CSV table of C-alpha atoms in Angstrom, one decimal:
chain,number,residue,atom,x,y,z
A,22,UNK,CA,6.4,83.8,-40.9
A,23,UNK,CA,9.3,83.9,-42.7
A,24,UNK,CA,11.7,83.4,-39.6
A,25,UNK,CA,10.1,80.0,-39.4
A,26,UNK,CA,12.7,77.5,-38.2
A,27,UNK,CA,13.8,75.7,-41.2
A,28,UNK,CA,15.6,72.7,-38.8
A,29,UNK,CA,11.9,71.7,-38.1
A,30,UNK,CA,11.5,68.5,-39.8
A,31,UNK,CA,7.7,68.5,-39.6
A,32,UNK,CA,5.4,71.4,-41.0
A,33,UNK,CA,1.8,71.4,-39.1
A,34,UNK,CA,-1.4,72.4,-40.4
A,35,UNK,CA,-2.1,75.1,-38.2
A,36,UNK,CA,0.8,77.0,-39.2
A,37,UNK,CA,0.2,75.9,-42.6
A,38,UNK,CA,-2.9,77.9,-42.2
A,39,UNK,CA,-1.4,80.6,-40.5
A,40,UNK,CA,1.0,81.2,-42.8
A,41,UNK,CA,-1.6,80.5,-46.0
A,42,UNK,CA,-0.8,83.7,-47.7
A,43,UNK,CA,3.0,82.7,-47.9
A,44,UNK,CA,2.5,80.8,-50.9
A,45,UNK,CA,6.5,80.0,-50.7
A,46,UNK,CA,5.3,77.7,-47.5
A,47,UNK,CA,2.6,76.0,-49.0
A,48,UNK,CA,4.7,74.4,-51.7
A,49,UNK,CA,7.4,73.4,-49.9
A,50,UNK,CA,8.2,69.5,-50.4
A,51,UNK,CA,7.7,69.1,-46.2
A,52,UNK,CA,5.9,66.4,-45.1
A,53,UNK,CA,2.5,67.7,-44.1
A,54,UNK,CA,0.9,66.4,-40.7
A,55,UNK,CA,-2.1,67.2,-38.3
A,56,UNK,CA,-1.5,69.0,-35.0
A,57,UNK,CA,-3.7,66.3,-33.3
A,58,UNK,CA,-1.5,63.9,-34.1
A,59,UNK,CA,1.2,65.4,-34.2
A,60,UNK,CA,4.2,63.9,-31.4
A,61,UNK,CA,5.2,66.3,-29.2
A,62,UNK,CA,8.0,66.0,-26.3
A,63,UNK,CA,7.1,66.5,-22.9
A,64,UNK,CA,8.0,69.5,-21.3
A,65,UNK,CA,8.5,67.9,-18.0
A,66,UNK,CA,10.8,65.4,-18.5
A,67,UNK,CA,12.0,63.9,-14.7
A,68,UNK,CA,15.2,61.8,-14.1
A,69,UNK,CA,15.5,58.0,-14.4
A,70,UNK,CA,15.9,57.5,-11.0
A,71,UNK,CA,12.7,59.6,-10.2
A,72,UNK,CA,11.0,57.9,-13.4
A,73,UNK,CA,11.8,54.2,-11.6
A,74,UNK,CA,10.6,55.5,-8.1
A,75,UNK,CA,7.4,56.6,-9.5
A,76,UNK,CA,6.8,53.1,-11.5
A,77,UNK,CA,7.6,51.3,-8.0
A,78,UNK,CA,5.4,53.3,-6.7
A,79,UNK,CA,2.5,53.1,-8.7
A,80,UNK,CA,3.0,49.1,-8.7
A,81,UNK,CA,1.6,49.1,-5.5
A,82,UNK,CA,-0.9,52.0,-5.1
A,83,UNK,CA,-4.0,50.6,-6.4
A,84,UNK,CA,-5.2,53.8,-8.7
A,85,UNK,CA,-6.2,52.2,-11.9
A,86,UNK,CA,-5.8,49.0,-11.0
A,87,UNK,CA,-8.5,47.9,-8.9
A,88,UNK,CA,-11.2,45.7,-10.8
A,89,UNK,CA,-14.9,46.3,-10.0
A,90,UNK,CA,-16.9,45.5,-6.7
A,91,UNK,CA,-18.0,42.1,-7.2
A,92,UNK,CA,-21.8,42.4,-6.9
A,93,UNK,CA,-23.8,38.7,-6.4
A,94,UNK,CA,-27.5,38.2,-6.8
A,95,UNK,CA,-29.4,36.7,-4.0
A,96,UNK,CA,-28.9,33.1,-5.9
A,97,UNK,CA,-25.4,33.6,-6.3
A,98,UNK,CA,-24.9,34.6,-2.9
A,99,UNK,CA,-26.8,31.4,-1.7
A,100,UNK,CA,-24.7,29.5,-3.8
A,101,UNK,CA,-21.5,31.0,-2.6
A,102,UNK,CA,-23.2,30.6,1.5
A,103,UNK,CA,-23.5,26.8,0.1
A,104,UNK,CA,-20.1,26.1,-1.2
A,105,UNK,CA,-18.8,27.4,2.2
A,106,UNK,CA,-20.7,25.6,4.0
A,107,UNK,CA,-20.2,22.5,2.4
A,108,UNK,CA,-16.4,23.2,2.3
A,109,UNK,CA,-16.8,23.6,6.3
A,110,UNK,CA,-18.5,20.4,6.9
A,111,UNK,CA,-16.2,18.6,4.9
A,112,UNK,CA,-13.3,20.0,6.9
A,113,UNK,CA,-15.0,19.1,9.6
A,114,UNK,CA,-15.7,15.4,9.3
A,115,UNK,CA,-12.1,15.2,7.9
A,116,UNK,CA,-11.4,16.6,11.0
A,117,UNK,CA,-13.1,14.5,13.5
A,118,UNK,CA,-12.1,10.8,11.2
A,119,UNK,CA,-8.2,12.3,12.5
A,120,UNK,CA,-9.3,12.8,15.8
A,121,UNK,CA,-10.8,9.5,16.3
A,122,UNK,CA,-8.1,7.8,14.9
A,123,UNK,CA,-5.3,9.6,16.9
A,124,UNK,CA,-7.7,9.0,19.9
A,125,UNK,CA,-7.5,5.3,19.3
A,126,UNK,CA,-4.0,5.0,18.7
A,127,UNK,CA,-3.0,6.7,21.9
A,128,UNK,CA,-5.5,4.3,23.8
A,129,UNK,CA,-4.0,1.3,21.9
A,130,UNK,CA,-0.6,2.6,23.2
A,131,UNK,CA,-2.0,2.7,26.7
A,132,UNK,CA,-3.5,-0.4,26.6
A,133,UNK,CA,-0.5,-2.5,25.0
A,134,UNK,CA,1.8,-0.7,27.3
A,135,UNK,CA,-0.1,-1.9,30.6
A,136,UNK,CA,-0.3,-5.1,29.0
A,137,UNK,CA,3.5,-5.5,28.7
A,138,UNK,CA,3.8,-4.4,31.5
A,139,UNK,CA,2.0,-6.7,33.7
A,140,UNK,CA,3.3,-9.4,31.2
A,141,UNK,CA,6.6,-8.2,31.0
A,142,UNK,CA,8.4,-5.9,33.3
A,143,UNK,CA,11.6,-6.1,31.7
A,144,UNK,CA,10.6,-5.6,27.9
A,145,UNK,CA,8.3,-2.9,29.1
A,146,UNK,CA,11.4,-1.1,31.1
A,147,UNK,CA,13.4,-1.0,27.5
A,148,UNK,CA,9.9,0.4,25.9
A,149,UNK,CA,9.6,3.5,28.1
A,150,UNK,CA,13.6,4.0,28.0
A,151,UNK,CA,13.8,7.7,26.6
A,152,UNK,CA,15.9,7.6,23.5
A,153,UNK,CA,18.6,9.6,23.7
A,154,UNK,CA,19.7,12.0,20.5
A,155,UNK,CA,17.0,10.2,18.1
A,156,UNK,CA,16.5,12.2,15.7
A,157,UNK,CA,14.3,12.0,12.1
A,158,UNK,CA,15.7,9.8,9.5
A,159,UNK,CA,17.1,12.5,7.2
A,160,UNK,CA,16.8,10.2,4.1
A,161,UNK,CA,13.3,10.6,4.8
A,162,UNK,CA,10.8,12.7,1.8
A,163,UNK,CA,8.4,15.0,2.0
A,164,UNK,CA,5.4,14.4,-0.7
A,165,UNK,CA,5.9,16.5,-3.6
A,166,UNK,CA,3.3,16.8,-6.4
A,167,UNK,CA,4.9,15.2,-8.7
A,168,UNK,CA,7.3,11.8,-8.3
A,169,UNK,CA,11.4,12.3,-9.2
A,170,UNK,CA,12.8,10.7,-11.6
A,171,UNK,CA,14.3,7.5,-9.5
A,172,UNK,CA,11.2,7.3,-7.5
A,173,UNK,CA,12.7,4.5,-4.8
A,174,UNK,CA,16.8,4.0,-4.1
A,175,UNK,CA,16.8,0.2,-3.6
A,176,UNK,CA,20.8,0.0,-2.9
A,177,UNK,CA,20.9,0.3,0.8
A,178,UNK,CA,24.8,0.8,1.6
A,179,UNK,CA,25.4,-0.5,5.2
A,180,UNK,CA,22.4,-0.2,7.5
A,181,UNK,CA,23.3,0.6,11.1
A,182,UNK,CA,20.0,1.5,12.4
A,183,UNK,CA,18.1,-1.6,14.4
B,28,UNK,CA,-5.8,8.6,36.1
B,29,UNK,CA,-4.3,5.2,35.4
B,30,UNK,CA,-3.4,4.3,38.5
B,31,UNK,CA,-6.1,1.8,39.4
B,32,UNK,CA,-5.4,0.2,36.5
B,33,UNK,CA,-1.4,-0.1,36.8
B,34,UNK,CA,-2.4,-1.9,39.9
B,35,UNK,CA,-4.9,-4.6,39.2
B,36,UNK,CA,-3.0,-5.3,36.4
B,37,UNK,CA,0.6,-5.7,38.5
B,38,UNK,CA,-1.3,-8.4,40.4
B,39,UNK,CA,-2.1,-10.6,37.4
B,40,UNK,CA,1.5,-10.7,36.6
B,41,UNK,CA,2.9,-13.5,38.8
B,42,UNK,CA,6.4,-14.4,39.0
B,43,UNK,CA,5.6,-18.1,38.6
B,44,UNK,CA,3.6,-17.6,35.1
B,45,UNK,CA,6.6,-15.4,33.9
B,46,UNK,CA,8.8,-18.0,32.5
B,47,UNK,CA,6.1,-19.3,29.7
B,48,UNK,CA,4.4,-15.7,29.5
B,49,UNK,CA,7.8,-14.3,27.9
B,50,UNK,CA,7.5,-17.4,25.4
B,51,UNK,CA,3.9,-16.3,24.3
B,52,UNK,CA,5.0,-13.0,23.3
B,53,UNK,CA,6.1,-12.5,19.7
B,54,UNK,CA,6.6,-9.0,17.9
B,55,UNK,CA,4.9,-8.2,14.8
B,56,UNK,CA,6.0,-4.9,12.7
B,57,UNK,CA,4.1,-2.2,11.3
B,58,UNK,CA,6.2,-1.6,8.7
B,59,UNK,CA,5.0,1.4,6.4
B,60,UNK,CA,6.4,3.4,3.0
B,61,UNK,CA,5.3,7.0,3.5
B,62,UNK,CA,3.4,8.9,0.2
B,63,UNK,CA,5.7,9.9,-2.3
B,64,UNK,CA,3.3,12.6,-4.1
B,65,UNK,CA,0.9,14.4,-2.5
B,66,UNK,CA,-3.1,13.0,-2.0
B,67,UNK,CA,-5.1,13.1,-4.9
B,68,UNK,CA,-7.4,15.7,-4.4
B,69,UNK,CA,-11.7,14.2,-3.9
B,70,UNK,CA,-14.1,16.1,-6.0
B,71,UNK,CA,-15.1,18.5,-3.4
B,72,UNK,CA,-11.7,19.8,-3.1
B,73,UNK,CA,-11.1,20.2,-7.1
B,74,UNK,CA,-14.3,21.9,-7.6
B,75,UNK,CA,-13.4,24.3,-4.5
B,76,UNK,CA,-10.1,25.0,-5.3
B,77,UNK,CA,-11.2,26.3,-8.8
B,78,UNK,CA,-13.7,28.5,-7.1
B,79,UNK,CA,-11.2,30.0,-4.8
B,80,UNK,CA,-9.2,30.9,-7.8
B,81,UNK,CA,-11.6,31.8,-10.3
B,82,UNK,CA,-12.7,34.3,-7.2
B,83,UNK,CA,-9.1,35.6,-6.5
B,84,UNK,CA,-8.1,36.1,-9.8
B,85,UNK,CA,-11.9,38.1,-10.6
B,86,UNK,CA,-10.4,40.2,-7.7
B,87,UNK,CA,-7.1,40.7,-8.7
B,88,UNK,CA,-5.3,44.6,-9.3
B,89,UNK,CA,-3.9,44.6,-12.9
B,90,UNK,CA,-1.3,43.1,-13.4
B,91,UNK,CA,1.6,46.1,-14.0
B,92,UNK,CA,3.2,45.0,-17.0
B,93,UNK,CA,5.4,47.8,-17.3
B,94,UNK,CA,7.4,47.1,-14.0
B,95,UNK,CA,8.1,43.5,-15.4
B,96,UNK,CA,9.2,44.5,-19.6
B,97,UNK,CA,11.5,47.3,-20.3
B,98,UNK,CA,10.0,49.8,-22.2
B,99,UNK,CA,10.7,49.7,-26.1
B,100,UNK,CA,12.8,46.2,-25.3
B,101,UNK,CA,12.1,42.9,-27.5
B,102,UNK,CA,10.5,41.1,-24.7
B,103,UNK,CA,7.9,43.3,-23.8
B,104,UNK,CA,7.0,43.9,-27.5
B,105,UNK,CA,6.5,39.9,-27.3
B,106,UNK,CA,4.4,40.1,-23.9
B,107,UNK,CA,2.0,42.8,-25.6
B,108,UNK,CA,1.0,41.0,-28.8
B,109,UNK,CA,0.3,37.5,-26.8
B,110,UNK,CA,-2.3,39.8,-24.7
B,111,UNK,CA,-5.5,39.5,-26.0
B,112,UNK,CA,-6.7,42.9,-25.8
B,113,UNK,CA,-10.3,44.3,-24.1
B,114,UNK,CA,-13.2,45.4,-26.3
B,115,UNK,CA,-13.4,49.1,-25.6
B,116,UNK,CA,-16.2,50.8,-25.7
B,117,UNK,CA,-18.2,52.6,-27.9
B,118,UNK,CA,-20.8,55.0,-28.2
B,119,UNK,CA,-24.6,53.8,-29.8
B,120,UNK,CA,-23.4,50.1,-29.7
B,121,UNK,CA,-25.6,47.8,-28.0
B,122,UNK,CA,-22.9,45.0,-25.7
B,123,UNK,CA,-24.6,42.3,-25.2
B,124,UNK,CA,-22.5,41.1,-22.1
B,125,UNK,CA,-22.8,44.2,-20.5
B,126,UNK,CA,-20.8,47.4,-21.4
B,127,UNK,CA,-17.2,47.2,-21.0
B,128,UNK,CA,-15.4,49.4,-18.4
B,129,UNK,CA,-11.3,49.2,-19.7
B,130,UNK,CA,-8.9,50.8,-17.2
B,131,UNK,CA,-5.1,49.9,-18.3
B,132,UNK,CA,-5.9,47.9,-21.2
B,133,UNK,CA,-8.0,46.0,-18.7
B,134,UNK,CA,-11.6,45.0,-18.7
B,135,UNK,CA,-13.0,45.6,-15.1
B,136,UNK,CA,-15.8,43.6,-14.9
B,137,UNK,CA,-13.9,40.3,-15.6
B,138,UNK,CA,-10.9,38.6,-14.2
B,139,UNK,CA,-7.5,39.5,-16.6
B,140,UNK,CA,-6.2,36.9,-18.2
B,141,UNK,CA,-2.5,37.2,-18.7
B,142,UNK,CA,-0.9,35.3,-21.5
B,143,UNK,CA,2.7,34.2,-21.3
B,144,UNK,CA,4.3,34.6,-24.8
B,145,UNK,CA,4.8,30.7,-25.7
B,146,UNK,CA,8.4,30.6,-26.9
B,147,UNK,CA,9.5,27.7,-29.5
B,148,UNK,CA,11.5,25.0,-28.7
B,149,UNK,CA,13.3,22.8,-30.8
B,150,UNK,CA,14.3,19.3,-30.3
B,151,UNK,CA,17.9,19.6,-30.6
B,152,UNK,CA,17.7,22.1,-27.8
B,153,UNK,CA,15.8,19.3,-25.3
B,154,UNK,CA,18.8,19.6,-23.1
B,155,UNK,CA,18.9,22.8,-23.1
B,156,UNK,CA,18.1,25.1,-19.4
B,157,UNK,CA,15.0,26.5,-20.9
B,158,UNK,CA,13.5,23.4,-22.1
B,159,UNK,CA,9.4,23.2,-21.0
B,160,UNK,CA,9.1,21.3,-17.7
B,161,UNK,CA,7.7,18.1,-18.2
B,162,UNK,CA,6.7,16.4,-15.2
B,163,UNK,CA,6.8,12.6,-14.4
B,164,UNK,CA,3.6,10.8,-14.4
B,165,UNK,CA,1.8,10.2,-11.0
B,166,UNK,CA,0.5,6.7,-11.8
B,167,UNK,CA,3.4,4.4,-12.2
B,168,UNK,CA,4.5,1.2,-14.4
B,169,UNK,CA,3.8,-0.7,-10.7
B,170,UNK,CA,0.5,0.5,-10.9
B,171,UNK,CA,-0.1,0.2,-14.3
B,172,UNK,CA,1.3,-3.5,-13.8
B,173,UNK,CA,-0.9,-4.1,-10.9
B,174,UNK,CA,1.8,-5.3,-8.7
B,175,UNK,CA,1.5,-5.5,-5.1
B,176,UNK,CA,4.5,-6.1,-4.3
B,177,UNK,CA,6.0,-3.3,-5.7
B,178,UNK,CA,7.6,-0.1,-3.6
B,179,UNK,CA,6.4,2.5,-6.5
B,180,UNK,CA,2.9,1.8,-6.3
B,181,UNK,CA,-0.1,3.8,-5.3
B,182,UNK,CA,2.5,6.8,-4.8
B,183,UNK,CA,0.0,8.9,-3.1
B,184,UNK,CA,-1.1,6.5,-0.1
B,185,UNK,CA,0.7,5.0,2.9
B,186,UNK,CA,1.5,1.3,2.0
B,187,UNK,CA,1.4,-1.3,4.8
B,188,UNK,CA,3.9,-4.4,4.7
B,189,UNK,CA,1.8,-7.3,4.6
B,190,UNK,CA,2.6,-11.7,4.2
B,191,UNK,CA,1.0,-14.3,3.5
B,192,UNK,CA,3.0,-16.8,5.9
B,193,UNK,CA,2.0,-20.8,4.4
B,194,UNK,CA,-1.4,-19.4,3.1
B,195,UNK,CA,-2.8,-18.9,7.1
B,196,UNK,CA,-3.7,-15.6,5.7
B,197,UNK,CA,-2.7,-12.2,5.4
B,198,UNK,CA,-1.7,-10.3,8.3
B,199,UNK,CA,1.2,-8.3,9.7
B,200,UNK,CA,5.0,-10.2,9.9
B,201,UNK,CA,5.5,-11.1,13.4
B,202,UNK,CA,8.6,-13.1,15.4
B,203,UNK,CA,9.2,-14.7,18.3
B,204,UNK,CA,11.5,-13.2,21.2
B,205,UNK,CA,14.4,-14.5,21.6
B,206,UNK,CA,15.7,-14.4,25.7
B,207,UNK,CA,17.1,-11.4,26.4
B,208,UNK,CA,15.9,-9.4,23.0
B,209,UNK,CA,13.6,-6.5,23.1
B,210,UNK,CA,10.5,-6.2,21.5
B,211,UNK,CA,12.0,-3.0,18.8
B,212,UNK,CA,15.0,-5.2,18.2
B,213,UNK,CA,12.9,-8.7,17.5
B,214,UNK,CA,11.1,-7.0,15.6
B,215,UNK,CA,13.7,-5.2,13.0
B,216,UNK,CA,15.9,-8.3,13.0
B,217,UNK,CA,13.4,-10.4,11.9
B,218,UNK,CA,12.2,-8.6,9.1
B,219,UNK,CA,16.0,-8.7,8.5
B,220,UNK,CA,15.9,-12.6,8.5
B,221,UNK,CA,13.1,-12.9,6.6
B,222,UNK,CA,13.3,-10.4,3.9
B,223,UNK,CA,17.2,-9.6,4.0
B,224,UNK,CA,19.7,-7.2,4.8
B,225,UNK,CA,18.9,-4.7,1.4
B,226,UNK,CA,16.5,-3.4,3.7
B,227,UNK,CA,16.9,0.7,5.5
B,228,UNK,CA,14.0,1.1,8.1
B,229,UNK,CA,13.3,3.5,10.9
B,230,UNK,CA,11.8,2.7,14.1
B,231,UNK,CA,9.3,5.0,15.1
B,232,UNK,CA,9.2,3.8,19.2
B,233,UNK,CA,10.4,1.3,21.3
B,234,UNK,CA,7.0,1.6,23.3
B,235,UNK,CA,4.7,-0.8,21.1
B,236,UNK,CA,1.5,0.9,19.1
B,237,UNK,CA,-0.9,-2.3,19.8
B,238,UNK,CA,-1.7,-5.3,21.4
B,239,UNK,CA,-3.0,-8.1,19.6
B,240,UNK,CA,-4.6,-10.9,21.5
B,241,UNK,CA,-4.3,-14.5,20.9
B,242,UNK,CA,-6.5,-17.4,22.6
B,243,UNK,CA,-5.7,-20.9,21.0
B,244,UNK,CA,-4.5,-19.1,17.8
B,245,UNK,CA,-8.1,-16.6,17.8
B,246,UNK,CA,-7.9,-12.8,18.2
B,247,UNK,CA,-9.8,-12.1,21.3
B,248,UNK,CA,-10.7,-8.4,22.5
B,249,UNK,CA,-7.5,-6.3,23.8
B,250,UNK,CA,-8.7,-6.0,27.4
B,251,UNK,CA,-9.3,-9.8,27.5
B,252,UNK,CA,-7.2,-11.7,30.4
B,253,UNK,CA,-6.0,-15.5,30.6
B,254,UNK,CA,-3.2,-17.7,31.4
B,255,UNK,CA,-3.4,-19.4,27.8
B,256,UNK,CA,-3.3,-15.9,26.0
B,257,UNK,CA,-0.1,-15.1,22.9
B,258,UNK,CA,0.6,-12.1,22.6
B,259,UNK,CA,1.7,-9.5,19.2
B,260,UNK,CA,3.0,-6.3,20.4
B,261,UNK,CA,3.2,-4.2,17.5
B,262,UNK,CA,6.2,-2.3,16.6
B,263,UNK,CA,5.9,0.8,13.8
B,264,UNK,CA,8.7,1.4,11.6
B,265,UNK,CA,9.0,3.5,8.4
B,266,UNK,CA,11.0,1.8,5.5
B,267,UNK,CA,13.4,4.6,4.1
B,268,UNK,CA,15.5,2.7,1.2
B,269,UNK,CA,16.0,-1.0,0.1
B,270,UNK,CA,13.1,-3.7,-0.2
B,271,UNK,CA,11.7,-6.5,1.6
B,272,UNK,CA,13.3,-9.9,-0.7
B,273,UNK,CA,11.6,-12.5,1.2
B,274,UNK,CA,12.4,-16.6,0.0
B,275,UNK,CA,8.9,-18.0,-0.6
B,276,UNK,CA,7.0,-16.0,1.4
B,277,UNK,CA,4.0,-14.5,0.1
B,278,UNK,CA,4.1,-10.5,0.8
B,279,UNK,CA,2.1,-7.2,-0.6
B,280,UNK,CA,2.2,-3.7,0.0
B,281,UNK,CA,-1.0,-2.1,0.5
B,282,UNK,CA,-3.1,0.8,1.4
B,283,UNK,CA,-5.7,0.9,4.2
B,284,UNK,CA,-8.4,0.0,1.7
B,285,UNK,CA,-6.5,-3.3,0.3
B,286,UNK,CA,-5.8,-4.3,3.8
B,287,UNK,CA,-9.3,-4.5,4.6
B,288,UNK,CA,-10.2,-6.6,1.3
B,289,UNK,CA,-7.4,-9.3,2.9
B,290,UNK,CA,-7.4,-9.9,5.9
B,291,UNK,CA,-10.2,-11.5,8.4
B,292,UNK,CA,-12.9,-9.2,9.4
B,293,UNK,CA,-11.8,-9.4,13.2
B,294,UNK,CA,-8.4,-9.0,12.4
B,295,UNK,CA,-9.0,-5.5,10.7
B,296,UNK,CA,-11.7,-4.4,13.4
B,297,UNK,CA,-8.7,-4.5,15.7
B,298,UNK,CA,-5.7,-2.5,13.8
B,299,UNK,CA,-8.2,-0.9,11.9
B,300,UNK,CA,-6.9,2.8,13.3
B,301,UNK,CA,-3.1,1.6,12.8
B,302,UNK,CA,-3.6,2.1,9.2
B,303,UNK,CA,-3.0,5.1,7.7
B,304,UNK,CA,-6.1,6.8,5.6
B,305,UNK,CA,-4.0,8.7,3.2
């Protein structure tokens, strides 16, 4: 007992206890402290490196992390069949509306373009030219959620397309 | 398929009738401004969305917190006091929402809710790199204003170039072919004369999209055949930049929906399905 190591900072209970009949321990000005909580330094201690592989890994392996099977009731899974369902046949008729529409715009095209050409040879030989190297109008936008600042660019420089 | 068709039609076409037929066709122009900002989502689609997320997030691993914060650094001292910790559970204590099942600070019965520390900002520092994201508003001063003829309306719907030529009524612009013009070119050149040059558009097609039928100035039905018939082959084009500055001329851009409220009812049965729903 008395080749305890003085460079400890911390004096625990349990030797406190142990060494009870050295009455030169007990009133010492230490600061006293429990061995439950006392702080104690890992023994295995593994390299940074190794440290950051095993965070990485454990980001993706799902121990701990999953939450709990999601359990419905018989109403709740009636409601959920619902909601899909309804969710289908909305799709559906949104669906079919573009169908129809694309259907009658490509008979329009037919139409107008046997019309021109039994009116119209000529006009209807420049219709059906194949356009060489057209491309997409690049100054054209795709919708974004929200507008830009300068929501239309009125100053049109020098327009070449006709 | 078509070839019956092609042929019967080939004989209508004689070379006699040519000469005034050419003068009876005039091009009109479809001339749309594509949605800025996405649709506006219906009801159905709100209310579904939120239950697709409410679902994924109740599903969702925990989030790892440590891989994101250093350990021991400022910011991940800041990340784990804006958490709003899990009740843990405890022994003899009756829960009235069920009992709670923490895992890594993480109640497993319920989706986690991750709080993002909310920094402050100070006005000074508006133009600063970290200053919150305020988007623009998705309803405009052109719709706030009502006005029709304005280019930043109804950002989330096609608009439809429409006049009002001498109060006839509203319908699609349309010109007469000059000899030796084609029907793409009458068409973009006209809009040119009538609303001026401050004007970038993009043809779609050379082909026209749609016939429109004329019998002593009445729409008639597309298949419909006669000597006395004018005819408005309809030409699509996008507008890309500029605006349509017509001199007294009454115009509007407008969505599907406002078309139909304008024009004549037989008018819109027939380029009903050249306007765009969304």
């Amino acid at each position: 007992m008395l080749t305890f190591p003085i460079k400890s900072q911390i004096a625990t209970l349990s030797r406190a206890v142990n060494g009870s009949t050295n009455t030169k321990y007990l009133i010492s000005s230490l600061p006293l402290q429990f061995a439950r909580g006392k702080r104690t330094k890992r023994t295995v201690t593994v390299s940074a490196g190794t440290q950051r592989i095993i965070t990485q890994l454990s980001v993706i392996s799902a121990r701990k992390k999953v939450p709990r099977v999601l359990k419905l009731s018989n109403e709740d899974l009636i409601r959920h069949d619902t909601v899909q369902r309804a969710w289908t046949l909305f799709q559906r008729e949104k669906r079919q509306q573009q169908d129809e529409q694309l259907s009658k715009q490509y008979d329009s095209i037919i139409n107008a373009l046997e019309d021109l050409k039994a009116v119209a040879p000529e006009l209807y030989a420049v219709a059906n030219k194949k356009e060489k190297g057209k491309r997409f109008p690049l100054e054209a936008r795709i919708p974004v959620d929200y507008p830009p600042n300068k929501i239309w660019y009125y100053d049109v420089a020098k327009d070449e397309s006709k | 398929m078509y070839q019956p068709l092609k042929r019967c039609l080939a004989t209508v076409a004689s070379p006699s009738a040519e000469g005034s037929a050419v003068n009876a066709i005039k091009a009109a122009l479809l001339l749309t401004r594509q949605p800025i900002v996405t649709p506006d989502l219906t009801e159905l689609e709100k209310a579904y969305f939120n239950y697709q997320e409410e679902l994924e997030r109740r599903l969702m691993w925990t989030f790892p917190h440590y891989y994101y914060f250093k350990k021991g650094s400022l910011s991940e001292r800041r990340f784990i006091k804006a958490q709003k910790g899990p009740v843990s559970n405890q022994p003899n204590i009756l829960f009235e929402k069920g009992e709670p099942d923490v895992v890594h600070n993480r109640e497993r019965r319920l989706k986690q809710e991750v709080r993002i520390p909310k920094e402050e900002y100070e006005e000074s520092s508006m133009s600063d790199i970290s200053r919150p994201v305020v988007p623009n508003s998705r309803i405009t001063d052109a719709d706030r204003a009502n006005d029709i003829t304005s280019l930043e309306r109804a950002l989330p719907r096609t608009l439809h170039l429409l006049v009002n030529e001498n109060n006839k009524g509203w319908k699609l612009p349309s010109f007469a072919l000059a000899q030796g013009t084609t029907l793409h070119r009458a068409a973009e050149s006209g809009l040119r004369e009538l609303g001026g040059d401050d004007i970038h558009t993009w043809t779609v097609a050379r082909s026209p999209a749609a016939v429109l039928k004329y019998e002593h100035g009445k729409l008639v039905a597309p298949d419909a055949n006669s000597d006395k018939l004018e005819r408005e082959f309809i030409i699509k084009s996008h507008i890309l930049a500029g605006a349509f500055k017509p001199q007294n001329l009454e115009y509007a851009w407008l969505t599907k929906e406002e078309v139909e409220e304008r024009v004549s009812k037989d008018y819109f049965e027939a380029t009903e399905f050249l306007f765009s729903r969304v």
